[in-house]
């Protein structure tokens, strides 16, 4: 497994191409060699390919606007091919519990086009996917059972699994073979409030999660922190990198 940085963490300094290029350089300086491109300004595939090469980085997954995919999947897939990225991700789907039929109508054709191009569409969970359906399955389990492995993969998120009341280790094991990319973020308290924290700063035990990911075929662990609580996001990414490398990951 390889570690990487989810650029949604540093999105505020990626809103122009100049900022995006500089931020890629700072991520590389920390030691990361992989990124997930998400939350940035618009970019052309050729521009991103050149910027990644300049900084010695690989884009291994994105979160990409689903409306653009629905409107012109071929163009979005071509952009991913240009940057060498095989995983095209969905960051969230609004009110998915009440809209499973709409999700299927809208996105199954996209999944098929992505698959036929040799890539894989990826679903990222939040806490809401652990709501139970009438048959007793969670929404996340329903998605796993409904879509074949070549149609839909899962970018499971340690913080949001915990937030949803489930065990990250148990969920990773239940989704073995479907989790090429996983998000690591920690959970803890600052004062009286539950917060997202740099990996290693909170209360989630990551060693058994790493083992479950390895057993489940995970290729990339992406560090993400949506909210850095007023700290410099790059400092948070740096602490997470140091912690994960101390556990033997690179």
CSV table of C-alpha atoms in Angstrom, one decimal:
chain,number,residue,atom,x,y,z
A,1,UNK,CA,0.0,0.0,0.0
A,2,UNK,CA,1.1,3.6,-0.7
A,3,UNK,CA,0.0,6.7,1.1
A,4,UNK,CA,-1.1,10.0,-0.5
A,5,UNK,CA,-2.7,13.3,0.2
A,6,UNK,CA,-6.4,14.1,-0.5
A,7,UNK,CA,-6.2,17.6,-1.9
A,8,UNK,CA,-9.6,18.5,-0.5
A,9,UNK,CA,-7.6,19.1,2.7
A,10,UNK,CA,-5.8,22.0,1.0
A,11,UNK,CA,-8.6,23.2,-1.3
A,12,UNK,CA,-8.4,26.8,-0.1
A,13,UNK,CA,-5.0,27.2,-1.6
A,14,UNK,CA,-5.9,25.5,-4.9
A,15,UNK,CA,-8.4,27.9,-6.4
A,16,UNK,CA,-6.1,29.1,-9.2
A,17,UNK,CA,-3.7,27.2,-11.4
A,18,UNK,CA,-0.8,29.1,-9.9
A,19,UNK,CA,-2.0,28.2,-6.4
A,20,UNK,CA,-2.6,24.6,-7.4
A,21,UNK,CA,0.8,24.2,-8.8
A,22,UNK,CA,2.5,25.6,-5.7
A,23,UNK,CA,0.4,23.4,-3.4
A,24,UNK,CA,1.3,20.3,-5.3
A,25,UNK,CA,4.9,21.3,-4.8
A,26,UNK,CA,4.4,21.7,-1.0
A,27,UNK,CA,2.7,18.3,-0.8
A,28,UNK,CA,5.6,16.7,-2.6
A,29,UNK,CA,8.1,18.5,-0.2
A,30,UNK,CA,6.4,16.7,2.7
A,31,UNK,CA,7.2,13.4,1.1
A,32,UNK,CA,3.9,12.3,-0.4
A,33,UNK,CA,4.2,10.8,-3.9
A,34,UNK,CA,0.4,10.3,-4.5
A,35,UNK,CA,-2.5,12.7,-4.4
A,36,UNK,CA,-6.3,12.6,-4.9
A,37,UNK,CA,-7.3,15.7,-6.9
A,38,UNK,CA,-10.5,17.1,-5.4
A,39,UNK,CA,-11.9,20.5,-4.5
A,40,UNK,CA,-9.5,22.4,-6.8
A,41,UNK,CA,-10.0,24.9,-9.5
A,42,UNK,CA,-10.7,23.6,-13.0
A,43,UNK,CA,-7.7,22.3,-15.0
A,44,UNK,CA,-7.0,20.7,-18.3
A,45,UNK,CA,-5.7,17.1,-18.3
A,46,UNK,CA,-2.5,18.1,-20.1
A,47,UNK,CA,-1.8,20.9,-17.6
A,48,UNK,CA,-2.3,18.5,-14.6
A,49,UNK,CA,-0.2,15.8,-16.2
A,50,UNK,CA,2.7,18.2,-16.6
A,51,UNK,CA,2.3,19.7,-13.0
A,52,UNK,CA,2.2,16.2,-11.5
A,53,UNK,CA,5.3,15.1,-13.4
A,54,UNK,CA,7.2,18.3,-12.4
A,55,UNK,CA,6.6,17.6,-8.7
A,56,UNK,CA,7.1,13.8,-8.9
A,57,UNK,CA,3.5,13.0,-8.0
A,58,UNK,CA,0.8,10.7,-9.3
A,59,UNK,CA,-2.9,11.3,-9.2
A,60,UNK,CA,-4.4,8.0,-8.2
A,61,UNK,CA,-8.1,9.0,-7.7
A,62,UNK,CA,-10.3,12.1,-8.1
A,63,UNK,CA,-13.6,13.3,-6.8
A,64,UNK,CA,-15.2,14.6,-9.9
A,65,UNK,CA,-18.4,16.6,-10.6
A,66,UNK,CA,-21.1,13.9,-11.4
A,67,UNK,CA,-23.1,16.3,-13.5
A,68,UNK,CA,-20.1,16.7,-15.9
A,69,UNK,CA,-19.8,12.9,-16.0
A,70,UNK,CA,-23.5,12.5,-16.8
A,71,UNK,CA,-23.3,15.2,-19.5
A,72,UNK,CA,-20.1,14.0,-21.2
A,73,UNK,CA,-18.5,10.9,-19.7
A,74,UNK,CA,-16.1,10.5,-22.6
A,75,UNK,CA,-14.5,13.9,-22.0
A,76,UNK,CA,-14.1,13.3,-18.3
A,77,UNK,CA,-12.7,9.9,-18.9
A,78,UNK,CA,-10.2,11.3,-21.4
A,79,UNK,CA,-9.0,13.9,-18.8
A,80,UNK,CA,-8.4,11.1,-16.4
A,81,UNK,CA,-6.5,9.1,-19.0
A,82,UNK,CA,-4.4,12.1,-19.7
A,83,UNK,CA,-3.2,12.2,-16.1
A,84,UNK,CA,-3.0,8.5,-15.7
A,85,UNK,CA,-5.8,8.2,-13.1
A,86,UNK,CA,-7.9,5.0,-13.2
A,87,UNK,CA,-10.2,5.8,-10.3
A,88,UNK,CA,-13.0,8.4,-10.8
A,89,UNK,CA,-14.7,9.2,-7.6
A,90,UNK,CA,-18.0,10.5,-6.4
A,91,UNK,CA,-17.6,12.6,-3.2
A,92,UNK,CA,-21.2,12.4,-2.1
A,93,UNK,CA,-24.8,11.9,-3.4
A,94,UNK,CA,-27.4,14.1,-1.9
A,95,UNK,CA,-30.0,12.3,0.3
A,96,UNK,CA,-29.0,8.9,-1.1
A,97,UNK,CA,-31.2,7.1,1.4
A,98,UNK,CA,-34.3,8.5,-0.2
A,99,UNK,CA,-32.9,8.5,-3.7
A,100,UNK,CA,-31.5,5.1,-4.4
A,101,UNK,CA,-33.6,4.7,-7.6
A,102,UNK,CA,-32.5,8.1,-8.9
A,103,UNK,CA,-28.9,7.2,-8.1
A,104,UNK,CA,-29.2,4.1,-10.2
A,105,UNK,CA,-31.0,5.8,-13.2
A,106,UNK,CA,-28.4,8.6,-13.2
A,107,UNK,CA,-25.2,6.8,-12.4
A,108,UNK,CA,-25.4,3.2,-13.6
A,109,UNK,CA,-24.8,4.4,-17.2
A,110,UNK,CA,-21.8,6.4,-16.0
A,111,UNK,CA,-20.4,3.4,-14.2
A,112,UNK,CA,-20.7,1.3,-17.3
A,113,UNK,CA,-18.9,3.9,-19.5
A,114,UNK,CA,-16.2,4.2,-16.9
A,115,UNK,CA,-15.8,0.5,-16.7
A,116,UNK,CA,-15.7,0.1,-20.5
A,117,UNK,CA,-12.9,2.6,-20.6
A,118,UNK,CA,-10.8,0.5,-18.2
A,119,UNK,CA,-11.4,2.7,-15.2
A,120,UNK,CA,-13.5,2.3,-12.1
A,121,UNK,CA,-16.2,4.6,-10.6
A,122,UNK,CA,-15.7,5.0,-6.8
A,123,UNK,CA,-18.2,5.9,-4.1
A,124,UNK,CA,-17.1,7.8,-1.0
A,125,UNK,CA,-19.1,7.4,2.2
A,126,UNK,CA,-20.2,9.7,4.9
A,127,UNK,CA,-22.0,8.8,8.1
A,128,UNK,CA,-25.5,8.8,6.4
A,129,UNK,CA,-24.7,5.6,4.5
A,130,UNK,CA,-25.0,3.7,7.8
A,131,UNK,CA,-28.7,4.4,8.0
A,132,UNK,CA,-30.6,1.1,7.9
A,133,UNK,CA,-32.9,0.1,5.1
A,134,UNK,CA,-36.1,-1.8,5.8
A,135,UNK,CA,-34.3,-5.1,5.0
A,136,UNK,CA,-31.8,-4.4,7.7
A,137,UNK,CA,-28.9,-3.6,5.5
A,138,UNK,CA,-27.1,-0.2,5.6
A,139,UNK,CA,-27.2,2.0,2.5
A,140,UNK,CA,-23.5,1.2,2.0
A,141,UNK,CA,-24.2,-2.5,2.1
A,142,UNK,CA,-27.0,-2.1,-0.4
A,143,UNK,CA,-24.7,-0.3,-2.8
A,144,UNK,CA,-22.1,-3.1,-2.4
A,145,UNK,CA,-24.6,-5.8,-3.1
A,146,UNK,CA,-26.4,-4.0,-6.0
A,147,UNK,CA,-23.4,-3.0,-8.1
A,148,UNK,CA,-20.8,-5.5,-9.4
A,149,UNK,CA,-17.1,-5.0,-8.4
A,150,UNK,CA,-16.3,-3.8,-12.0
A,151,UNK,CA,-19.0,-1.2,-11.8
A,152,UNK,CA,-18.5,0.4,-8.4
A,153,UNK,CA,-15.6,0.5,-5.9
A,154,UNK,CA,-15.6,2.2,-2.5
A,155,UNK,CA,-13.4,4.9,-1.1
A,156,UNK,CA,-14.2,4.1,2.6
A,157,UNK,CA,-13.5,6.8,5.1
A,158,UNK,CA,-12.3,6.0,8.6
A,159,UNK,CA,-13.8,9.1,10.3
A,160,UNK,CA,-17.2,8.8,8.7
A,161,UNK,CA,-17.5,5.1,9.4
A,162,UNK,CA,-16.8,5.8,13.1
A,163,UNK,CA,-19.2,8.8,12.9
A,164,UNK,CA,-21.9,6.5,11.5
A,165,UNK,CA,-21.6,4.2,14.5
A,166,UNK,CA,-19.7,1.4,12.8
A,167,UNK,CA,-16.3,-0.2,13.2
A,168,UNK,CA,-13.7,0.9,10.6
A,169,UNK,CA,-12.0,-2.5,10.9
A,170,UNK,CA,-15.2,-4.5,10.5
A,171,UNK,CA,-16.4,-2.4,7.5
A,172,UNK,CA,-13.0,-2.6,5.7
A,173,UNK,CA,-13.2,-6.4,6.1
A,174,UNK,CA,-16.8,-6.6,4.9
A,175,UNK,CA,-15.8,-4.6,1.8
A,176,UNK,CA,-12.6,-6.6,1.0
A,177,UNK,CA,-11.8,-6.6,-2.7
A,178,UNK,CA,-13.9,-3.4,-3.2
A,179,UNK,CA,-11.6,-0.8,-1.5
A,180,UNK,CA,-8.6,0.1,-3.7
A,181,UNK,CA,-8.6,3.6,-2.2
A,182,UNK,CA,-9.3,4.4,1.5
A,183,UNK,CA,-9.5,7.8,3.3
A,184,UNK,CA,-7.7,8.1,6.6
A,185,UNK,CA,-8.8,10.8,9.0
A,186,UNK,CA,-8.8,10.8,12.7
A,187,UNK,CA,-11.5,11.6,15.3
A,188,UNK,CA,-11.1,13.2,18.7
A,189,UNK,CA,-12.3,16.0,20.9
A,190,UNK,CA,-11.1,19.6,21.2
A,191,UNK,CA,-12.8,20.9,24.3
A,192,UNK,CA,-16.4,19.7,24.2
A,193,UNK,CA,-16.6,19.3,20.4
A,194,UNK,CA,-15.9,16.2,18.3
A,195,UNK,CA,-13.4,17.2,15.6
A,196,UNK,CA,-11.6,15.8,12.6
A,197,UNK,CA,-7.9,15.5,13.4
A,198,UNK,CA,-4.6,14.7,11.7
A,199,UNK,CA,-4.0,11.0,11.6
A,200,UNK,CA,-2.5,9.9,14.9
A,201,UNK,CA,-3.8,12.9,16.8
A,202,UNK,CA,-7.1,11.4,17.7
A,203,UNK,CA,-8.6,8.2,19.1
A,204,UNK,CA,-9.0,5.9,16.1
A,205,UNK,CA,-6.7,3.0,16.2
A,206,UNK,CA,-5.1,2.8,12.8
A,207,UNK,CA,-2.9,-0.2,13.1
A,208,UNK,CA,-5.7,-2.8,12.8
A,209,UNK,CA,-7.3,-0.7,10.1
A,210,UNK,CA,-4.1,-0.8,8.1
A,211,UNK,CA,-4.1,-4.6,8.5
A,212,UNK,CA,-7.7,-4.8,7.3
A,213,UNK,CA,-7.0,-2.6,4.3
A,214,UNK,CA,-4.0,-4.7,3.4
A,215,UNK,CA,-6.0,-7.9,3.6
A,216,UNK,CA,-8.8,-6.2,1.5
A,217,UNK,CA,-6.6,-5.3,-1.4
A,218,UNK,CA,-6.3,-1.5,-0.7
A,219,UNK,CA,-3.7,0.1,-3.0
A,220,UNK,CA,-3.8,3.7,-1.7
A,221,UNK,CA,-4.4,5.3,1.7
A,222,UNK,CA,-5.3,9.0,1.2
A,223,UNK,CA,-4.9,11.3,4.1
A,224,UNK,CA,-7.9,13.7,4.3
A,225,UNK,CA,-8.9,16.4,6.8
A,226,UNK,CA,-12.0,18.4,5.8
A,227,UNK,CA,-11.6,20.8,8.7
A,228,UNK,CA,-8.2,21.6,10.2
A,229,UNK,CA,-9.6,23.6,13.1
A,230,UNK,CA,-7.7,26.8,12.2
A,231,UNK,CA,-4.3,25.0,11.7
A,232,UNK,CA,-2.4,25.2,8.5
A,233,UNK,CA,-3.7,22.2,6.4
A,234,UNK,CA,-0.2,21.4,5.2
A,235,UNK,CA,1.0,21.1,8.8
A,236,UNK,CA,-1.9,18.6,9.4
A,237,UNK,CA,-0.9,16.7,6.3
A,238,UNK,CA,2.7,16.7,7.5
A,239,UNK,CA,1.8,15.3,10.9
A,240,UNK,CA,-0.3,12.6,9.3
A,241,UNK,CA,2.5,11.7,7.0
A,242,UNK,CA,5.0,11.4,9.9
A,243,UNK,CA,2.6,9.2,11.8
A,244,UNK,CA,1.9,6.8,8.9
A,245,UNK,CA,5.5,6.5,7.9
A,246,UNK,CA,6.3,5.7,11.6
A,247,UNK,CA,4.0,2.7,11.1
A,248,UNK,CA,6.0,1.6,8.1
A,249,UNK,CA,3.9,3.0,5.3
A,250,UNK,CA,5.3,4.9,2.4
